[in-house]
Short mmCIF file of C-alpha atoms in Angstrom, two decimals:
data_model
loop_
_atom_site.label_atom_id
_atom_site.label_comp_id
_atom_site.label_asym_id
_atom_site.label_seq_id
_atom_site.Cartn_x
_atom_site.Cartn_y
_atom_site.Cartn_z
CA ASP A 125 -6.98 16.53 -6.06
CA VAL A 126 -4.73 15.12 -3.39
CA LYS A 127 -1.27 14.37 -4.56
CA VAL A 128 1.77 12.38 -3.49
CA THR A 129 4.80 12.71 -5.71
CA GLN A 130 8.05 10.78 -5.77
CA SER A 131 11.26 12.21 -7.15
CA SER A 132 11.97 9.50 -9.71
CA ARG A 133 9.96 6.78 -11.49
CA TYR A 134 13.06 4.78 -12.38
CA LEU A 135 16.49 4.83 -10.78
CA VAL A 136 19.64 2.80 -11.46
CA LYS A 137 22.45 2.87 -8.92
CA ARG A 138 25.62 0.93 -8.24
CA THR A 139 26.38 -1.17 -5.19
CA GLY A 140 27.75 0.98 -2.37
CA GLU A 141 26.23 4.24 -3.56
CA LYS A 142 24.19 6.43 -1.24
CA VAL A 143 20.66 6.73 -2.57
CA PHE A 144 18.00 9.30 -1.73
CA LEU A 145 14.34 8.75 -2.53
CA GLU A 146 12.15 11.79 -2.02
CA CYS A 147 8.43 11.94 -1.38
CA VAL A 148 6.27 15.05 -1.20
CA GLN A 149 2.58 15.33 -0.32
CA ASP A 150 0.39 18.38 -0.64
CA MET A 151 -2.41 17.33 1.72
CA ASP A 152 -0.94 18.53 5.03
CA HIS A 153 -0.96 14.93 6.27
CA GLU A 154 0.71 14.12 9.56
CA ASN A 155 1.62 10.53 8.70
CA MET A 156 3.94 9.41 5.94
CA PHE A 157 5.17 5.94 5.05
CA TRP A 158 7.79 4.18 2.97
CA TYR A 159 7.08 0.68 1.66
CA ARG A 160 8.92 -1.66 -0.62
CA GLN A 161 7.07 -4.00 -2.91
CA ASP A 162 8.50 -7.27 -4.17
CA PRO A 163 6.81 -10.02 -6.17
CA GLY A 164 5.08 -12.53 -3.94
CA LEU A 165 5.77 -10.50 -0.81
CA GLY A 166 3.28 -7.67 -1.19
CA LEU A 167 4.01 -4.33 0.46
CA ARG A 168 6.31 -4.25 3.45
CA LEU A 169 6.66 -1.21 5.68
CA ILE A 170 10.18 0.17 5.99
CA TYR A 171 9.69 3.31 8.10
CA PHE A 172 6.93 5.70 8.94
CA SER A 173 6.68 9.16 10.42
CA TYR A 174 3.78 10.62 12.35
CA ASP A 175 5.16 14.15 12.67
CA VAL A 176 8.06 16.34 11.64
CA LYS A 177 11.38 14.93 12.90
CA MET A 178 9.57 11.86 14.27
CA LYS A 179 10.11 8.42 12.83
CA GLU A 180 9.42 4.81 13.68
CA LYS A 181 10.79 1.59 12.29
CA GLY A 182 8.51 -0.59 10.29
CA ASP A 183 8.89 -4.28 9.57
CA ILE A 184 12.09 -4.14 7.51
CA PRO A 185 14.18 -1.06 8.47
CA GLU A 186 17.60 -2.67 8.12
CA GLY A 187 19.77 -0.92 5.55
CA TYR A 188 17.53 2.15 5.42
CA SER A 189 17.16 5.46 7.21
CA VAL A 190 14.68 8.30 6.84
CA SER A 191 14.46 12.03 7.27
CA ARG A 192 11.48 14.29 7.80
CA GLU A 193 12.52 17.92 8.22
CA LYS A 194 9.30 19.39 6.83
CA LYS A 195 5.75 18.13 7.14
CA GLU A 196 5.27 17.66 3.41
CA ARG A 197 8.51 15.82 2.67
CA PHE A 198 9.69 12.36 3.71
CA SER A 199 12.99 11.02 2.44
CA LEU A 200 14.21 7.44 2.34
CA ILE A 201 17.96 6.95 2.40
CA LEU A 202 19.93 3.89 1.43
CA GLU A 203 23.30 4.55 3.06
CA SER A 204 25.15 1.94 0.97
CA ALA A 205 22.95 0.40 -1.68
CA SER A 206 23.06 -3.35 -2.15
CA THR A 207 21.62 -5.57 -4.88
CA ASN A 208 18.99 -6.97 -2.50
CA GLN A 209 17.53 -3.48 -2.26
CA THR A 210 16.47 -3.64 -5.89
CA SER A 211 12.72 -3.14 -5.59
CA MET A 212 9.70 -0.91 -6.13
CA TYR A 213 9.53 1.76 -3.43
CA LEU A 214 6.18 3.32 -2.60
CA CYS A 215 5.52 6.37 -0.49
CA ALA A 216 2.14 7.03 1.13
CA SER A 217 0.53 9.55 3.44
CA THR A 218 -2.57 9.80 5.58
CA SER A 219 -4.13 12.12 8.08
CA GLY A 220 -4.28 10.96 11.68
CA GLY A 221 -6.48 8.08 12.75
CA SER A 222 -6.60 4.40 11.96
CA TYR A 223 -9.81 4.76 9.94
CA ASN A 224 -8.29 6.76 7.15
CA GLU A 225 -7.19 5.68 3.71
CA GLN A 226 -3.61 6.02 2.57
CA PHE A 227 -2.70 8.02 -0.51
CA PHE A 228 0.14 6.59 -2.55
CA GLY A 229 2.71 8.06 -4.86
CA PRO A 230 3.41 6.48 -8.27
CA GLY A 231 6.41 4.51 -7.00
CA THR A 232 10.13 4.46 -7.74
CA ARG A 233 11.57 1.36 -9.35
CA LEU A 234 15.13 1.14 -8.06
CA THR A 235 17.70 -1.15 -9.61
CA VAL A 236 21.02 -1.64 -7.82
CA LEU A 237 23.73 -3.12 -10.02
CA SER B 691 4.83 -11.46 8.45
CA GLN B 692 1.91 -10.39 6.32
CA GLN B 693 -1.41 -9.94 8.08
CA GLY B 694 -3.65 -10.35 5.08
CA GLU B 695 -3.55 -13.17 2.58
CA GLU B 696 -5.53 -12.84 -0.62
CA ASP B 697 -7.05 -15.72 -2.49
CA PRO B 698 -6.79 -16.51 -5.32
CA GLN B 699 -3.35 -15.23 -6.28
CA ALA B 700 -4.53 -14.76 -9.85
CA LEU B 701 -7.94 -14.62 -11.50
CA SER B 702 -8.85 -14.44 -15.17
CA ILE B 703 -12.41 -13.67 -16.27
CA GLN B 704 -14.25 -12.29 -19.27
CA GLU B 705 -15.72 -8.83 -19.46
CA GLY B 706 -19.18 -8.69 -17.93
CA GLU B 707 -18.53 -11.46 -15.42
CA ASN B 708 -18.24 -10.93 -11.69
CA ALA B 709 -14.90 -11.21 -9.90
CA THR B 710 -14.58 -12.27 -6.27
CA MET B 711 -11.42 -11.98 -4.23
CA ASN B 712 -10.95 -13.09 -0.65
CA CYS B 713 -8.74 -11.87 2.16
CA SER B 714 -7.95 -13.62 5.42
CA TYR B 715 -6.19 -12.08 8.37
CA LYS B 716 -4.93 -13.20 11.75
CA THR B 717 -5.46 -10.60 14.46
CA SER B 718 -8.22 -8.25 15.59
CA ILE B 719 -8.69 -5.21 13.39
CA ASN B 720 -10.04 -1.69 13.51
CA ASN B 721 -10.85 -1.74 9.82
CA LEU B 722 -10.00 -3.46 6.56
CA GLN B 723 -9.32 -1.65 3.30
CA TRP B 724 -9.07 -2.69 -0.32
CA TYR B 725 -6.68 -1.08 -2.80
CA ARG B 726 -6.11 -1.44 -6.52
CA GLN B 727 -2.77 -1.20 -8.30
CA ASN B 728 -2.44 -0.85 -12.03
CA SER B 729 0.74 -2.35 -13.44
CA GLY B 730 3.84 -0.52 -12.24
CA ARG B 731 1.90 2.24 -10.50
CA GLY B 732 1.00 3.27 -6.97
CA LEU B 733 -1.97 1.93 -5.05
CA VAL B 734 -5.39 3.55 -5.14
CA HIS B 735 -7.82 3.23 -2.25
CA LEU B 736 -11.12 1.57 -3.17
CA ILE B 737 -13.15 1.04 -0.04
CA LEU B 738 -12.87 0.82 3.75
CA ILE B 739 -15.00 -1.35 6.01
CA ARG B 740 -14.97 -0.95 9.76
CA SER B 741 -14.86 -3.88 12.17
CA ASN B 742 -18.46 -3.28 13.23
CA GLU B 743 -19.73 -3.32 9.64
CA ARG B 744 -20.64 -6.45 7.70
CA GLU B 745 -21.15 -5.20 4.19
CA LYS B 746 -20.40 -2.10 2.18
CA HIS B 747 -21.05 -1.00 -1.40
CA SER B 748 -19.39 1.50 -3.67
CA GLY B 749 -20.52 1.55 -7.28
CA ARG B 750 -19.75 -1.90 -8.73
CA LEU B 751 -17.83 -2.91 -5.63
CA ARG B 752 -19.24 -4.92 -2.76
CA VAL B 753 -17.17 -5.73 0.30
CA THR B 754 -18.12 -8.09 3.10
CA LEU B 755 -16.41 -8.61 6.42
CA ASP B 756 -16.75 -11.59 8.74
CA THR B 757 -14.79 -10.85 11.90
CA SER B 758 -15.61 -14.26 13.41
CA LYS B 759 -13.82 -15.93 10.48
CA LYS B 760 -11.29 -13.11 10.13
CA SER B 761 -12.04 -12.82 6.45
CA SER B 762 -13.26 -10.34 3.86
CA SER B 763 -14.31 -10.56 0.25
CA LEU B 764 -14.31 -8.04 -2.57
CA LEU B 765 -16.83 -8.51 -5.36
CA ILE B 766 -16.54 -6.56 -8.59
CA THR B 767 -19.73 -6.85 -10.61
CA ALA B 768 -20.00 -6.59 -14.39
CA SER B 769 -16.23 -6.40 -14.78
CA ARG B 770 -14.56 -4.33 -17.48
CA ALA B 771 -11.17 -4.56 -19.15
CA ALA B 772 -10.19 -1.45 -17.18
CA ASP B 773 -10.59 -3.46 -13.96
CA THR B 774 -7.47 -5.42 -14.88
CA ALA B 775 -5.12 -4.75 -11.97
CA SER B 776 -3.80 -6.19 -8.73
CA TYR B 777 -6.03 -5.91 -5.70
CA PHE B 778 -4.72 -5.77 -2.15
CA CYS B 779 -6.42 -5.97 1.18
CA ALA B 780 -4.92 -4.04 4.06
CA THR B 781 -5.75 -4.32 7.73
CA ALA B 782 -5.47 -1.71 10.43
CA PRO B 783 -4.82 -3.80 13.56
CA ALA B 784 -6.78 -2.94 16.69
CA GLY B 785 -4.97 -0.41 18.81
CA THR B 786 -2.59 0.78 16.09
CA ALA B 787 -3.35 4.10 14.50
CA SER B 788 -2.71 4.54 10.78
CA LYS B 789 -0.34 1.62 10.31
CA LEU B 790 -1.69 -0.77 7.72
CA THR B 791 -0.50 -4.28 6.95
CA PHE B 792 -0.93 -5.34 3.32
CA GLY B 793 -1.52 -8.73 1.82
CA THR B 794 0.24 -10.16 -1.20
CA GLY B 795 -2.52 -9.30 -3.64
CA THR B 796 -4.76 -10.90 -6.25
CA ARG B 797 -3.90 -10.31 -9.89
CA LEU B 798 -7.13 -9.85 -11.89
CA GLN B 799 -7.15 -10.14 -15.67
CA VAL B 800 -10.35 -9.14 -17.48
CA THR B 801 -10.41 -10.12 -21.13
CA LEU B 802 -12.70 -8.86 -23.89
#
């Protein structure tokens, strides 16, 4: 079975802290994505990566950065967490091509106090 | 802005009934996909329909696509309590590889 795992299901951080969210996939997928999900807004793309060390901004990259040093791992970094970054964060991966489905991790619910 | 908009936002039906959800989008697409999300979990892919297809079936799921109206519908037949979840459409815009745009979802409640 294909698998995407995220480092934490629930995370509570304080304003100003640096936060790392980790995502690992075991399917040798080239493409990996970070989304945030908020009520009434659906899923919004933060960043995606189509290869190791490659990254592209999504629709809402402000306040976030990413790192992809290995093919299987894609990290989302909140340099200085703020309360408006309280959200559900979802990681996904897919093999190349626009016809392919995305495989999602279970999500990390982040609360910033 | 979101590409896909689902309708209705919420739907409540009894077990055994059919559930229909609609998705409208704005720009040309390569394909449209439907996903399910159980409460507080990640999304699971249900079905993909290409822009040159009009209808597709998978088990109790039936998806239609009307590119002239830029709309799609997802029909779940003979619904079960386990179908209770949020359903999202996602579009892969023409010319963009692998980058999906998700709608805001339809919350389906199936009661016994």
